[in-house]
PDB file of C-alpha atoms in Angstrom:
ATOM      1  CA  UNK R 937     -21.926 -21.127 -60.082  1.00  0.00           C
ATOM      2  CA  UNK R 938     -20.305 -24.008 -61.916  1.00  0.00           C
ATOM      3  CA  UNK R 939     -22.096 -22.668 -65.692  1.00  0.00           C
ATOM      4  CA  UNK R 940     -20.323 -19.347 -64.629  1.00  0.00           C
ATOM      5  CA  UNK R 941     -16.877 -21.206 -63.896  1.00  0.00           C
ATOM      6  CA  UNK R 942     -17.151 -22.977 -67.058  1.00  0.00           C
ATOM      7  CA  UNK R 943     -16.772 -19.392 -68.945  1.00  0.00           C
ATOM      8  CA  UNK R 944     -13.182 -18.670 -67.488  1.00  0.00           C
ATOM      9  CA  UNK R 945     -10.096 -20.860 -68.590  1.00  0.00           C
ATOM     10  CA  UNK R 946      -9.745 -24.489 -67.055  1.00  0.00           C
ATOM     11  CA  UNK R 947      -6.643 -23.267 -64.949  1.00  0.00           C
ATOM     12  CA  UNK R 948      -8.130 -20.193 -64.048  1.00  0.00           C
ATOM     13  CA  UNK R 949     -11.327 -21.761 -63.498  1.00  0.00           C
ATOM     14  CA  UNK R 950      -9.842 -24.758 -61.127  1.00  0.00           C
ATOM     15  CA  UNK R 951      -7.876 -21.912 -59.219  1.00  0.00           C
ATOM     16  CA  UNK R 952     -11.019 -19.908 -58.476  1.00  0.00           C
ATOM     17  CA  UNK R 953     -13.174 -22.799 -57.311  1.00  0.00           C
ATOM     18  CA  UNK R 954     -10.438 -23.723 -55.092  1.00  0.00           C
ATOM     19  CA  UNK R 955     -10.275 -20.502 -53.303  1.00  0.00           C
ATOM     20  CA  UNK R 956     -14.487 -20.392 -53.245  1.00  0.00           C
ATOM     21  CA  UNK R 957     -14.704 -24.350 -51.677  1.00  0.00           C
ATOM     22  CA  UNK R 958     -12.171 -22.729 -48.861  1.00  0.00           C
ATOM     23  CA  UNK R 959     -14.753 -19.429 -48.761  1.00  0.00           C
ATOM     24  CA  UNK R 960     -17.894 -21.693 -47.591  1.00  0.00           C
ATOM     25  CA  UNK R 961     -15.268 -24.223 -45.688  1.00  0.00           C
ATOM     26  CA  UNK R 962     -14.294 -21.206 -43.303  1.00  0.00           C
ATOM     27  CA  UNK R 963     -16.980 -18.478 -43.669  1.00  0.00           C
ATOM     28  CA  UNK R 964     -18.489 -19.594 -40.622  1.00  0.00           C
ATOM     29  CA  UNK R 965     -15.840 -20.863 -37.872  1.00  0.00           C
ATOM     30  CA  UNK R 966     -12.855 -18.499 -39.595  1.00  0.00           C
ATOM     31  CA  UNK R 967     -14.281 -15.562 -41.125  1.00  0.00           C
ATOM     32  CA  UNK R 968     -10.932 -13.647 -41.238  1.00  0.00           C
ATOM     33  CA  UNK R 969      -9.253 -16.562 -43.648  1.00  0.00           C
ATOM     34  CA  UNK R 970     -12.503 -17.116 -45.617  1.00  0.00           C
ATOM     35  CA  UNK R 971     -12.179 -13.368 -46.250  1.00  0.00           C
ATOM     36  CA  UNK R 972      -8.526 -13.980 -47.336  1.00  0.00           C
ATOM     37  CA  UNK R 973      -9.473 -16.531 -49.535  1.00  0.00           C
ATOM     38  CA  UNK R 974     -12.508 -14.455 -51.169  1.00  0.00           C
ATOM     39  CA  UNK R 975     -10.021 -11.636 -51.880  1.00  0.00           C
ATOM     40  CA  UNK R 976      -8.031 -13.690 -53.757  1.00  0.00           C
ATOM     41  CA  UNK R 977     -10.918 -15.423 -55.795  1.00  0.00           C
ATOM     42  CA  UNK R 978     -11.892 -11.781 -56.419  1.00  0.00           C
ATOM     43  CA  UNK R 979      -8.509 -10.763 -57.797  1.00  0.00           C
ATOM     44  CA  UNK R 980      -8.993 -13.383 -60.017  1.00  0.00           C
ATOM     45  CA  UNK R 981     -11.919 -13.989 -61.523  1.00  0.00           C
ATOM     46  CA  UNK R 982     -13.979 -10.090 -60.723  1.00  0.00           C
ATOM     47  CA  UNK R 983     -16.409 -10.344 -63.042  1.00  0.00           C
ATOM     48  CA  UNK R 984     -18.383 -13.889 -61.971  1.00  0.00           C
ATOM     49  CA  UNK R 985     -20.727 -12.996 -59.843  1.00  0.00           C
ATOM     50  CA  UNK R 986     -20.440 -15.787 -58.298  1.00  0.00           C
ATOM     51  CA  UNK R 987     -17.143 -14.628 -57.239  1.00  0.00           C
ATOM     52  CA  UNK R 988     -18.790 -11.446 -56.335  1.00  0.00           C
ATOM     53  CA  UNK R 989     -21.327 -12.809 -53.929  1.00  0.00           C
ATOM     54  CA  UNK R 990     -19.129 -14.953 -51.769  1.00  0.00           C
ATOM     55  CA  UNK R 991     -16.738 -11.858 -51.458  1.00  0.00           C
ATOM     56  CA  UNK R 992     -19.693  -9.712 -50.235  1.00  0.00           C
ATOM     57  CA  UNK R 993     -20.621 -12.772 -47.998  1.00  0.00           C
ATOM     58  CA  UNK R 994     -17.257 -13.055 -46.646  1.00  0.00           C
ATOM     59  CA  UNK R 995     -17.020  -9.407 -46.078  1.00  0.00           C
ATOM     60  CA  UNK R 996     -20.394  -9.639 -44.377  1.00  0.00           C
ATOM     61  CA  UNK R 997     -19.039 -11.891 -41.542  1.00  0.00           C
ATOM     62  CA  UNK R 998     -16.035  -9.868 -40.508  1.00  0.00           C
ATOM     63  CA  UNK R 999     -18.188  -6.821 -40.595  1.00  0.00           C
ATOM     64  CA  UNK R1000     -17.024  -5.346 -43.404  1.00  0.00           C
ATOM     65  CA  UNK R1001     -20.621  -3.533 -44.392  1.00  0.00           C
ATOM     66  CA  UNK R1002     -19.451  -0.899 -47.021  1.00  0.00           C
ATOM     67  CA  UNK R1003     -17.183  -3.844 -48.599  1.00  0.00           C
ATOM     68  CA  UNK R1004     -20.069  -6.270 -48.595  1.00  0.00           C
ATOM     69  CA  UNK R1005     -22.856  -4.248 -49.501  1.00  0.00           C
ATOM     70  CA  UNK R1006     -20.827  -2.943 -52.713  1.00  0.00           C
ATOM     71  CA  UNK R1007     -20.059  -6.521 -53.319  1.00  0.00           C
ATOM     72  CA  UNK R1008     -23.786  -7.746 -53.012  1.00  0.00           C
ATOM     73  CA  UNK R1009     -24.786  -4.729 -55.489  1.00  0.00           C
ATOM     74  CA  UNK R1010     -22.446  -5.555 -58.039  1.00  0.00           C
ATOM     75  CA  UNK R1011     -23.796  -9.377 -57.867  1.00  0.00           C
ATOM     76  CA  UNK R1012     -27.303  -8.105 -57.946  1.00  0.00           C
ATOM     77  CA  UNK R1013     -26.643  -6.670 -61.217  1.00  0.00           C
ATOM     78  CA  UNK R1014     -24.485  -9.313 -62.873  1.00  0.00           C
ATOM     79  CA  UNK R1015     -27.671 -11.339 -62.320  1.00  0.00           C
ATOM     80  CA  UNK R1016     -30.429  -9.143 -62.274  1.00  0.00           C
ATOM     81  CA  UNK R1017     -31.541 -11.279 -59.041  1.00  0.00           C
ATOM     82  CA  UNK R1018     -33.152 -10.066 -55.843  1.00  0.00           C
ATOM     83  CA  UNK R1019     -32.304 -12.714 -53.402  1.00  0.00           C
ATOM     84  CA  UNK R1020     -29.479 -10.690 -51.713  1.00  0.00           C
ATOM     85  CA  UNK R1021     -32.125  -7.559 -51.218  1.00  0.00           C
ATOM     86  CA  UNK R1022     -32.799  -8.812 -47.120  1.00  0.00           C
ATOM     87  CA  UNK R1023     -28.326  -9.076 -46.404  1.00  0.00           C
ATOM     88  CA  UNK R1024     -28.363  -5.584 -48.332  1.00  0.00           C
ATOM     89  CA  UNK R1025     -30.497  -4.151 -46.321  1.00  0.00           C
ATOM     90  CA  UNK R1026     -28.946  -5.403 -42.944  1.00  0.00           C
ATOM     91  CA  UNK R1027     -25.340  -4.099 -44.495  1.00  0.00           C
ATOM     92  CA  UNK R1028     -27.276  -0.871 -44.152  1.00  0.00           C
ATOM     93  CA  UNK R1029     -28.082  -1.939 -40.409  1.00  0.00           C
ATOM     94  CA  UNK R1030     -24.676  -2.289 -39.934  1.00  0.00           C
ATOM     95  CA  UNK R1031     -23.977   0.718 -41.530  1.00  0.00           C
ATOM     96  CA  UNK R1032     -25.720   2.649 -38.160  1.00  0.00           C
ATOM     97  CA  UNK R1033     -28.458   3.345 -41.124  1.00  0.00           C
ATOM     98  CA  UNK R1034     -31.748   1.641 -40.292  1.00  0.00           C
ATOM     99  CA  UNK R1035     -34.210   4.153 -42.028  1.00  0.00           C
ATOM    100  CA  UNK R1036     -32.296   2.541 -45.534  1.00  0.00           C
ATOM    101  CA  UNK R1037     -33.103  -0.649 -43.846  1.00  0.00           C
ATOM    102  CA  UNK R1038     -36.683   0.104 -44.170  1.00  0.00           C
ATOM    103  CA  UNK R1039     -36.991   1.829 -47.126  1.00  0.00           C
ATOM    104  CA  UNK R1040     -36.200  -1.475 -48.743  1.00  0.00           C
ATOM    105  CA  UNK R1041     -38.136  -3.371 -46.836  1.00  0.00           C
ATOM    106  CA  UNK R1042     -41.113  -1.157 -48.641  1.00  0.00           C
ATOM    107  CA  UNK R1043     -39.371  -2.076 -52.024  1.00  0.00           C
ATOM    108  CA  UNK R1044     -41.532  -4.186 -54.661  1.00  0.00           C
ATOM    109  CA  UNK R1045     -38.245  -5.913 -54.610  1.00  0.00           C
ATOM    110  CA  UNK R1046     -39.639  -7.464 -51.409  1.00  0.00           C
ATOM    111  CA  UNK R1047     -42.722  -8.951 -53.049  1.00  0.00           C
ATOM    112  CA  UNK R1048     -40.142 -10.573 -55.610  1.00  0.00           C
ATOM    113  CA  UNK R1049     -38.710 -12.813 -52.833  1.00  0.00           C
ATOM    114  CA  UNK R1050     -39.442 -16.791 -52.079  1.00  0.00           C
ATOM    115  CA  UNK R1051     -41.325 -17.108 -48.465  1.00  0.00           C
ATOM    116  CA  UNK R1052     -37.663 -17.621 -47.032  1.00  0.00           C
ATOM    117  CA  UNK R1053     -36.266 -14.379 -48.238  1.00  0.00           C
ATOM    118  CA  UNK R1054     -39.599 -12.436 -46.968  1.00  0.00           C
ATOM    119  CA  UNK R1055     -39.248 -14.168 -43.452  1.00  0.00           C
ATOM    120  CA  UNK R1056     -35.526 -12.701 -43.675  1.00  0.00           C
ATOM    121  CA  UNK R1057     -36.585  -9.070 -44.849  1.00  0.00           C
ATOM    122  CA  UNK R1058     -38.831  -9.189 -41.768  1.00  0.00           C
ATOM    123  CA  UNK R1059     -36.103 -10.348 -39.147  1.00  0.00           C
ATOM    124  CA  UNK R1060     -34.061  -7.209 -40.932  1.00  0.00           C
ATOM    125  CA  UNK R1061     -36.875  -4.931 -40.699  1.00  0.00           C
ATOM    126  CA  UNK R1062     -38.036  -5.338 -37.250  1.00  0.00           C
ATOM    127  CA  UNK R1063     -34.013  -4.932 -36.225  1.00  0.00           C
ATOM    128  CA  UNK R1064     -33.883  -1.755 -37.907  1.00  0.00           C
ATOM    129  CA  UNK R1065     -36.995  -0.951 -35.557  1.00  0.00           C
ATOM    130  CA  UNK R1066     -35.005  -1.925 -32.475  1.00  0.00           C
ATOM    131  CA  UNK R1067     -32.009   0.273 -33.556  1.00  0.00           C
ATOM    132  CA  UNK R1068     -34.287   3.209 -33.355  1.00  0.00           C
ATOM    133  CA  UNK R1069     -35.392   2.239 -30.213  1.00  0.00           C
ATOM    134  CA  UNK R1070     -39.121   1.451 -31.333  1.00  0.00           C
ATOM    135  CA  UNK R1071     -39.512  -2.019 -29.663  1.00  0.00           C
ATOM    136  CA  UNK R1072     -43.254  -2.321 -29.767  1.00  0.00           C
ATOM    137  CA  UNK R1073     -43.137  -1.010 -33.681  1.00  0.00           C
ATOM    138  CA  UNK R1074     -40.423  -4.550 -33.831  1.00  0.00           C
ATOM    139  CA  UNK R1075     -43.106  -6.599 -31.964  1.00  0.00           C
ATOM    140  CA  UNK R1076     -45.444  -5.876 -34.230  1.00  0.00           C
ATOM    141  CA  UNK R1077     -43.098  -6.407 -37.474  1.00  0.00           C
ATOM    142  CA  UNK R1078     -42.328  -9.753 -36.333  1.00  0.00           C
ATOM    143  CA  UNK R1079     -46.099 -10.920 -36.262  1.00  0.00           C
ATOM    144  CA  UNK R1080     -47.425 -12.602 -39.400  1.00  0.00           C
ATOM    145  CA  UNK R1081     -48.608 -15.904 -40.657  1.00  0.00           C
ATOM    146  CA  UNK R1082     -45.305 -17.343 -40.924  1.00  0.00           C
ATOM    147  CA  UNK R1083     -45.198 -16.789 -37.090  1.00  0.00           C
ATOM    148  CA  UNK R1084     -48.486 -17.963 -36.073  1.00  0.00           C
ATOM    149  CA  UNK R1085     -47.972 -21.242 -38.215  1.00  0.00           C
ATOM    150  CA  UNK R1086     -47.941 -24.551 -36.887  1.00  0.00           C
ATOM    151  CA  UNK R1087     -45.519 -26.120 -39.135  1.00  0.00           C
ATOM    152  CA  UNK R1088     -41.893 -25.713 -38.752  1.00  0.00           C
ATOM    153  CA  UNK R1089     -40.012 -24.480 -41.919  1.00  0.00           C
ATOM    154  CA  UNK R1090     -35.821 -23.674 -41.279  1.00  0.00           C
ATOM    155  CA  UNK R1091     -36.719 -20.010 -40.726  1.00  0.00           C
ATOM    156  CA  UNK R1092     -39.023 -20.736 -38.364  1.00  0.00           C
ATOM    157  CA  UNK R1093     -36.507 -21.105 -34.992  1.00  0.00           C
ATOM    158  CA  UNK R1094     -35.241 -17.766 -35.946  1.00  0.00           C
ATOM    159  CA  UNK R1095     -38.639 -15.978 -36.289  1.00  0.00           C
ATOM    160  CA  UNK R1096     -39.870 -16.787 -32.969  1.00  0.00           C
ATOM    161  CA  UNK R1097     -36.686 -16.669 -31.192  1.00  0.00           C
ATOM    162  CA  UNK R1098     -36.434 -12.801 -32.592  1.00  0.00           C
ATOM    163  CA  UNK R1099     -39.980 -12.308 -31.491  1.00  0.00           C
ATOM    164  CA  UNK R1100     -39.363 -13.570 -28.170  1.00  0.00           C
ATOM    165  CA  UNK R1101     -36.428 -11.884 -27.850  1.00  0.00           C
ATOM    166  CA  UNK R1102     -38.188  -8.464 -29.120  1.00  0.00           C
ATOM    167  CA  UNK R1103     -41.324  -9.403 -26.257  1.00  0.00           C
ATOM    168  CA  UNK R1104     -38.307  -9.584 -23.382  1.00  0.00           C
ATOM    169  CA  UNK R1105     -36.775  -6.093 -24.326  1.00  0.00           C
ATOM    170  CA  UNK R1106     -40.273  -4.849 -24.228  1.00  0.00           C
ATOM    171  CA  UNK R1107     -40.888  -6.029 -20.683  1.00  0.00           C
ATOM    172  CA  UNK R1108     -43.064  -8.976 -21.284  1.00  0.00           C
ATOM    173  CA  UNK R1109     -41.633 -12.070 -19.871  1.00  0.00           C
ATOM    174  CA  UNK R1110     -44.513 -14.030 -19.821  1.00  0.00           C
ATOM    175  CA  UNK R1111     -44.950 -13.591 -23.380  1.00  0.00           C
ATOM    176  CA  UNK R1112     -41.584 -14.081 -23.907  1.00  0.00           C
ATOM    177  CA  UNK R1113     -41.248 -17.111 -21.829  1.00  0.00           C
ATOM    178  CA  UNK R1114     -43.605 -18.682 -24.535  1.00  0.00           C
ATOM    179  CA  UNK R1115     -42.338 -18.129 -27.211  1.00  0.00           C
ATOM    180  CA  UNK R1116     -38.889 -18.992 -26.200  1.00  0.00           C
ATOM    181  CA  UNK R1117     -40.257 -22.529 -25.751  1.00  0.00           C
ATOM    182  CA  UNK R1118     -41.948 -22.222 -29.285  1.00  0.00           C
ATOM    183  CA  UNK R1119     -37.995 -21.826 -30.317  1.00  0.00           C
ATOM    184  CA  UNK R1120     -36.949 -24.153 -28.376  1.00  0.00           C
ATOM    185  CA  UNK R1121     -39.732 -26.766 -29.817  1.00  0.00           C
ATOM    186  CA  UNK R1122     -38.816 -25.491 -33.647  1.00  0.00           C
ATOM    187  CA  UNK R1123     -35.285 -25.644 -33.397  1.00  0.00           C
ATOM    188  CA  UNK R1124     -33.653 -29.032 -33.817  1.00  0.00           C
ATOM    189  CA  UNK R1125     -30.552 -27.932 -34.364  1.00  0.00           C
ATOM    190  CA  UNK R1126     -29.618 -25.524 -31.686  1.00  0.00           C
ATOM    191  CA  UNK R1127     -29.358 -22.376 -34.210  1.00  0.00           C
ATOM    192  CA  UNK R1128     -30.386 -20.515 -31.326  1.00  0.00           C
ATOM    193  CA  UNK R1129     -29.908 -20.389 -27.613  1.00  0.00           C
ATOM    194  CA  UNK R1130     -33.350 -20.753 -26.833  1.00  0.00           C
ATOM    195  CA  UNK R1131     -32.774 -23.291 -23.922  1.00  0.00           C
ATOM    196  CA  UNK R1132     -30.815 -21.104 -22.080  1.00  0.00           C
ATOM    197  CA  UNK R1133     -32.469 -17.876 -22.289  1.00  0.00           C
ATOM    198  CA  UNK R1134     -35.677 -20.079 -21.140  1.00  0.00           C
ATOM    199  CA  UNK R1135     -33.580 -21.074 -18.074  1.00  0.00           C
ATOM    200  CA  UNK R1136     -32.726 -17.439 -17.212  1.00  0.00           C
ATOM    201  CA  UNK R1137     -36.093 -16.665 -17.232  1.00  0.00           C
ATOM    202  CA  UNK R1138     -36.738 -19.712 -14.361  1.00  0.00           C
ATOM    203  CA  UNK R1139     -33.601 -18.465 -12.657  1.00  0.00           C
ATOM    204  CA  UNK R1140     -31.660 -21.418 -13.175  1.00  0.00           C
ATOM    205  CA  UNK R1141     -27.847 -21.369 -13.265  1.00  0.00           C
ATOM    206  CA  UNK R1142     -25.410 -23.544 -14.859  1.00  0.00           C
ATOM    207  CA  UNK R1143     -22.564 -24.601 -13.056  1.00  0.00           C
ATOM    208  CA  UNK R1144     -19.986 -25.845 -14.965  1.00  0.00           C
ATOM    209  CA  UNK R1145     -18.680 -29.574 -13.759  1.00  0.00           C
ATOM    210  CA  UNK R1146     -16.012 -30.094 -16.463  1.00  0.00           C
ATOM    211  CA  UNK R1147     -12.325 -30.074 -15.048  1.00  0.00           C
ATOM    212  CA  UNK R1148      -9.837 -28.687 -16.759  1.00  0.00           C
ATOM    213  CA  UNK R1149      -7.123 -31.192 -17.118  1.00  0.00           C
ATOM    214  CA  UNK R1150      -3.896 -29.005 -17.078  1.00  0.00           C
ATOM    215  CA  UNK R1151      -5.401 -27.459 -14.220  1.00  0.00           C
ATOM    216  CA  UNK R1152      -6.206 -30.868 -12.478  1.00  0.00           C
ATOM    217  CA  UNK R1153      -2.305 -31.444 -13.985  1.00  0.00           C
ATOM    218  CA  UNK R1154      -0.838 -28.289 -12.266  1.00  0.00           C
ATOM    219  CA  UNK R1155      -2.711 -29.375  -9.209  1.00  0.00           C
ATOM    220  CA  UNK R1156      -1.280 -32.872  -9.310  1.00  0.00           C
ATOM    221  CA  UNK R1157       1.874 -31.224  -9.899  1.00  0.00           C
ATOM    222  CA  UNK R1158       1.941 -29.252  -6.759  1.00  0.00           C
ATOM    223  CA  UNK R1159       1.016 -31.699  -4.934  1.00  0.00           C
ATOM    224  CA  UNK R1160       4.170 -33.877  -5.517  1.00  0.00           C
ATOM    225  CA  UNK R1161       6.346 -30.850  -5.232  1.00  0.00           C
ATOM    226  CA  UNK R1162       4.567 -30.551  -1.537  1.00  0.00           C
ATOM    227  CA  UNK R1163       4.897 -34.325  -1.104  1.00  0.00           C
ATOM    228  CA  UNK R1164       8.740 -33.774  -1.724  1.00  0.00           C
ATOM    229  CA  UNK R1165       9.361 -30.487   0.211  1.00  0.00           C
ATOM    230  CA  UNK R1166       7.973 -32.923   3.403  1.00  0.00           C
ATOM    231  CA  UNK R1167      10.837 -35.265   2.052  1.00  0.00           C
ATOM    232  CA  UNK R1168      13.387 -32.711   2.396  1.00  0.00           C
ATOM    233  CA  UNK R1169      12.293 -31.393   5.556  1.00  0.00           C
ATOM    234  CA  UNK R1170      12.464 -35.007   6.887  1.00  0.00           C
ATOM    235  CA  UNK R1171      16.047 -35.568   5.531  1.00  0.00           C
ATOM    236  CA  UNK R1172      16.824 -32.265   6.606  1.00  0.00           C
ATOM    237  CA  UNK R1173      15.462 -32.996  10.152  1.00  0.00           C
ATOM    238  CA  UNK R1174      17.459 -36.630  10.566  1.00  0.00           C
ATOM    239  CA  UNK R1175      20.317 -35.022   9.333  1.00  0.00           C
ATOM    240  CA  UNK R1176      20.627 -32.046  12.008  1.00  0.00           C
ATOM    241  CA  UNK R1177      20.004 -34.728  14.338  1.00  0.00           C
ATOM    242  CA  UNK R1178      22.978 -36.476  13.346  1.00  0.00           C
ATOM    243  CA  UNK R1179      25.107 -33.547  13.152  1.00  0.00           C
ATOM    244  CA  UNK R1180      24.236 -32.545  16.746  1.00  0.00           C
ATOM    245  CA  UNK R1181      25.119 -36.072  17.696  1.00  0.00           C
ATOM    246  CA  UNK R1182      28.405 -35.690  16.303  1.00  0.00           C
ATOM    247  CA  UNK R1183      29.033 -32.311  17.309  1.00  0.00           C
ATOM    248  CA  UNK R1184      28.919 -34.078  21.003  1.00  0.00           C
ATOM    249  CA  UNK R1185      30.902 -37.001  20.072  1.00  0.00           C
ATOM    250  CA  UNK R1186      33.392 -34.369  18.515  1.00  0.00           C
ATOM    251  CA  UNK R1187      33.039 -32.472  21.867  1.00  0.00           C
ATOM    252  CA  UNK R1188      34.221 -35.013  24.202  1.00  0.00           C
ATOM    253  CA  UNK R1189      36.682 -35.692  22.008  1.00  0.00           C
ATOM    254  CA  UNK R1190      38.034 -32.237  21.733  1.00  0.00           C
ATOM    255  CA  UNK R1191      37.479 -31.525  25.378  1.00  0.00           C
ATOM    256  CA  UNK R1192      39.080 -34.806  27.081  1.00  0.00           C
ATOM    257  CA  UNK R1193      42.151 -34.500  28.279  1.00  0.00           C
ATOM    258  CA  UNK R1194      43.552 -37.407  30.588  1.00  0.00           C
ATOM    259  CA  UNK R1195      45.949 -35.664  32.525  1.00  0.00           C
ATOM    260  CA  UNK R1196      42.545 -33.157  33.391  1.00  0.00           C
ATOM    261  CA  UNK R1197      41.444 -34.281  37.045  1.00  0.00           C
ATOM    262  CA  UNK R1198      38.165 -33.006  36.683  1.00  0.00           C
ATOM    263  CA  UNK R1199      36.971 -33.864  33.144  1.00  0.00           C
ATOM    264  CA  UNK R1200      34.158 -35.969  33.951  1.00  0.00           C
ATOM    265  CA  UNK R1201      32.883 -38.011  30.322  1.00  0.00           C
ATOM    266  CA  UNK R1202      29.204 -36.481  29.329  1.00  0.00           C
ATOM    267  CA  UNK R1203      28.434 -40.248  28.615  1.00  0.00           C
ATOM    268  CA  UNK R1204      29.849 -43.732  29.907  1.00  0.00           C
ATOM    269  CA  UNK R1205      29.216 -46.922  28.219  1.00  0.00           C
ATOM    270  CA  UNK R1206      27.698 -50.050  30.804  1.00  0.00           C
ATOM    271  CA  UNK R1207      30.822 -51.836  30.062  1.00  0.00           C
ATOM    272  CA  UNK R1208      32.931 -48.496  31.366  1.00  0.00           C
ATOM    273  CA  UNK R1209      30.742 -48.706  34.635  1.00  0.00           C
ATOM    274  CA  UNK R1210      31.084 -51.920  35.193  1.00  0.00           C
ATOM    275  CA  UNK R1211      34.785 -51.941  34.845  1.00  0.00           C
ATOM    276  CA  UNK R1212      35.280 -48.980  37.189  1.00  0.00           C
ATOM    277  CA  UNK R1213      33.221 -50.843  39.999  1.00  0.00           C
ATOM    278  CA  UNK R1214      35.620 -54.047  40.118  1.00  0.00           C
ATOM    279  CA  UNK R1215      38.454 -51.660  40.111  1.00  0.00           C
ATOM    280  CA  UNK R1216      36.898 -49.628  42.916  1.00  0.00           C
ATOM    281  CA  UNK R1217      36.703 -53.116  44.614  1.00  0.00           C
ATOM    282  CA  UNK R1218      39.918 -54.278  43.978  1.00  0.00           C
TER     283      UNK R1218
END
């Protein structure tokens, strides 16, 4: 890529190799702003292929399989290179046609690939036999030397985990079972989900344990809001009781009337007893 930078102009260059860095930065976690930034190297610098390849990449992982397949073919001829034969063929996959898919995969250009780009021609191959509903045809893609092998190469996770995968859909758990534990033993970097598709097959189910902490916040939340509602209630409760107290005292005071014979007080003090006893004497 770099010897192909180095025939544009420094600026221009610089510029394009920004926007590529951001391309493989995001391809994978933000495919929408890699795509963004692809477009732009492409506006710039449309004749590197290079430039040509990431854009077809980028188009590739927002599922843009026209876009990307046009963009792989005009790379493939800048450099006369057959490494992007297996995505072209799945860009026909995603095209809905998988007889193109494997019509290429009958190429010679096939025979032209490293080990790693035959391995990939086979994944794409035995998923254009799923799309046409021919499971046990995909079974029977998938198995080859490179599967059967004992040594674990970085296509390896994803060649058994599409076999085992292809064994489930068939109806064969047992098989299936196996080879999702093959995965599982290949893949040290959790490409795959191997470890919980084995754990679906032992019916076991994951409970998630992890609190969320604005809920645990909210919760905490309503809890003092309940808390002070009880406050209120409580200062709402002594203060009826002291307005009934002095709607009484108010009472007797609005209802006493000394030259009334029979107003008899609601209340009388000890002392106002006592006092009325020594006159009662006297």
């Amino acid at each position: 890529m770099r010897q192909e930078l180095l025939s544009l102009p420094k600026g221009l260059a610089e510029e394009v190799s920004k926007n590529l860095v951001m391309v493989a930065r995001l391809i994978d976690d933000e495919p929408e702003q890699a795509y963004a930034y692809s477009r732009i190297a492409l506006r710039l610098a449309s004749r590197v292929a290079a430039v040509r390849e990431a854009a077809g990449f980028a188009a590739y992982a927002t599922q843009k399989y026209s876009e990307a397949l046009a963009e792989f073919r005009a790379a493939k001829r800048m450099t006369g290179s057959v490494e992007l034969w297996p995505v072209m063929a799945d860009c026909e996959r995603g095209l809905g046609r998988p007889e193109r898919a494997l019509a290429m995969a009958g190429e010679p250009e096939v025979q032209k690939l490293d080990k790693a780009g035959q391995v990939e021609m086979r994944l794409v191959a035995a998923g254009a036999r799923r799309d046409q509903g021919q499971l046990e045809a995909a079974i029977v893609t998938l198995q080859s030397p490179e599967l059967a092998s004992s040594s674990v190469q970085p296509w390896t996770a994803r060649l058994r985990y599409a076999y085992a995968d292809a064994l489930l859909a068939a109806g064969r758990e047992d098989e299936a079972r196996e080879w999702f534990a093959k995965t599982l033993e290949a893949d040290k970097d959790g490409s795959t989900d191997a470890s919980d598709r084995l754990a679906e097959l032992d019916g076991v189910e994951f409970v998630d344990a992890s609190i969320d902490l604005s809920d645990l916040a909210e919760d905490q939340d309503q809890d003092e809001d309940r808390d002070e509602d009880h406050e209120d209630e409580d200062d709402d409760d002594e203060d009826a009781a002291e307005i009934a107290a002095a709607e009484r005292a108010s009472d007797v005071a609005e209802y006493y009337d000394e030259d009334d014979e029979e107003y008899e007080p609601l209340e009388q003090s000890a002392a106002d007893a006592d006092a009325d006893v020594e006159d009662d004497k006297a």
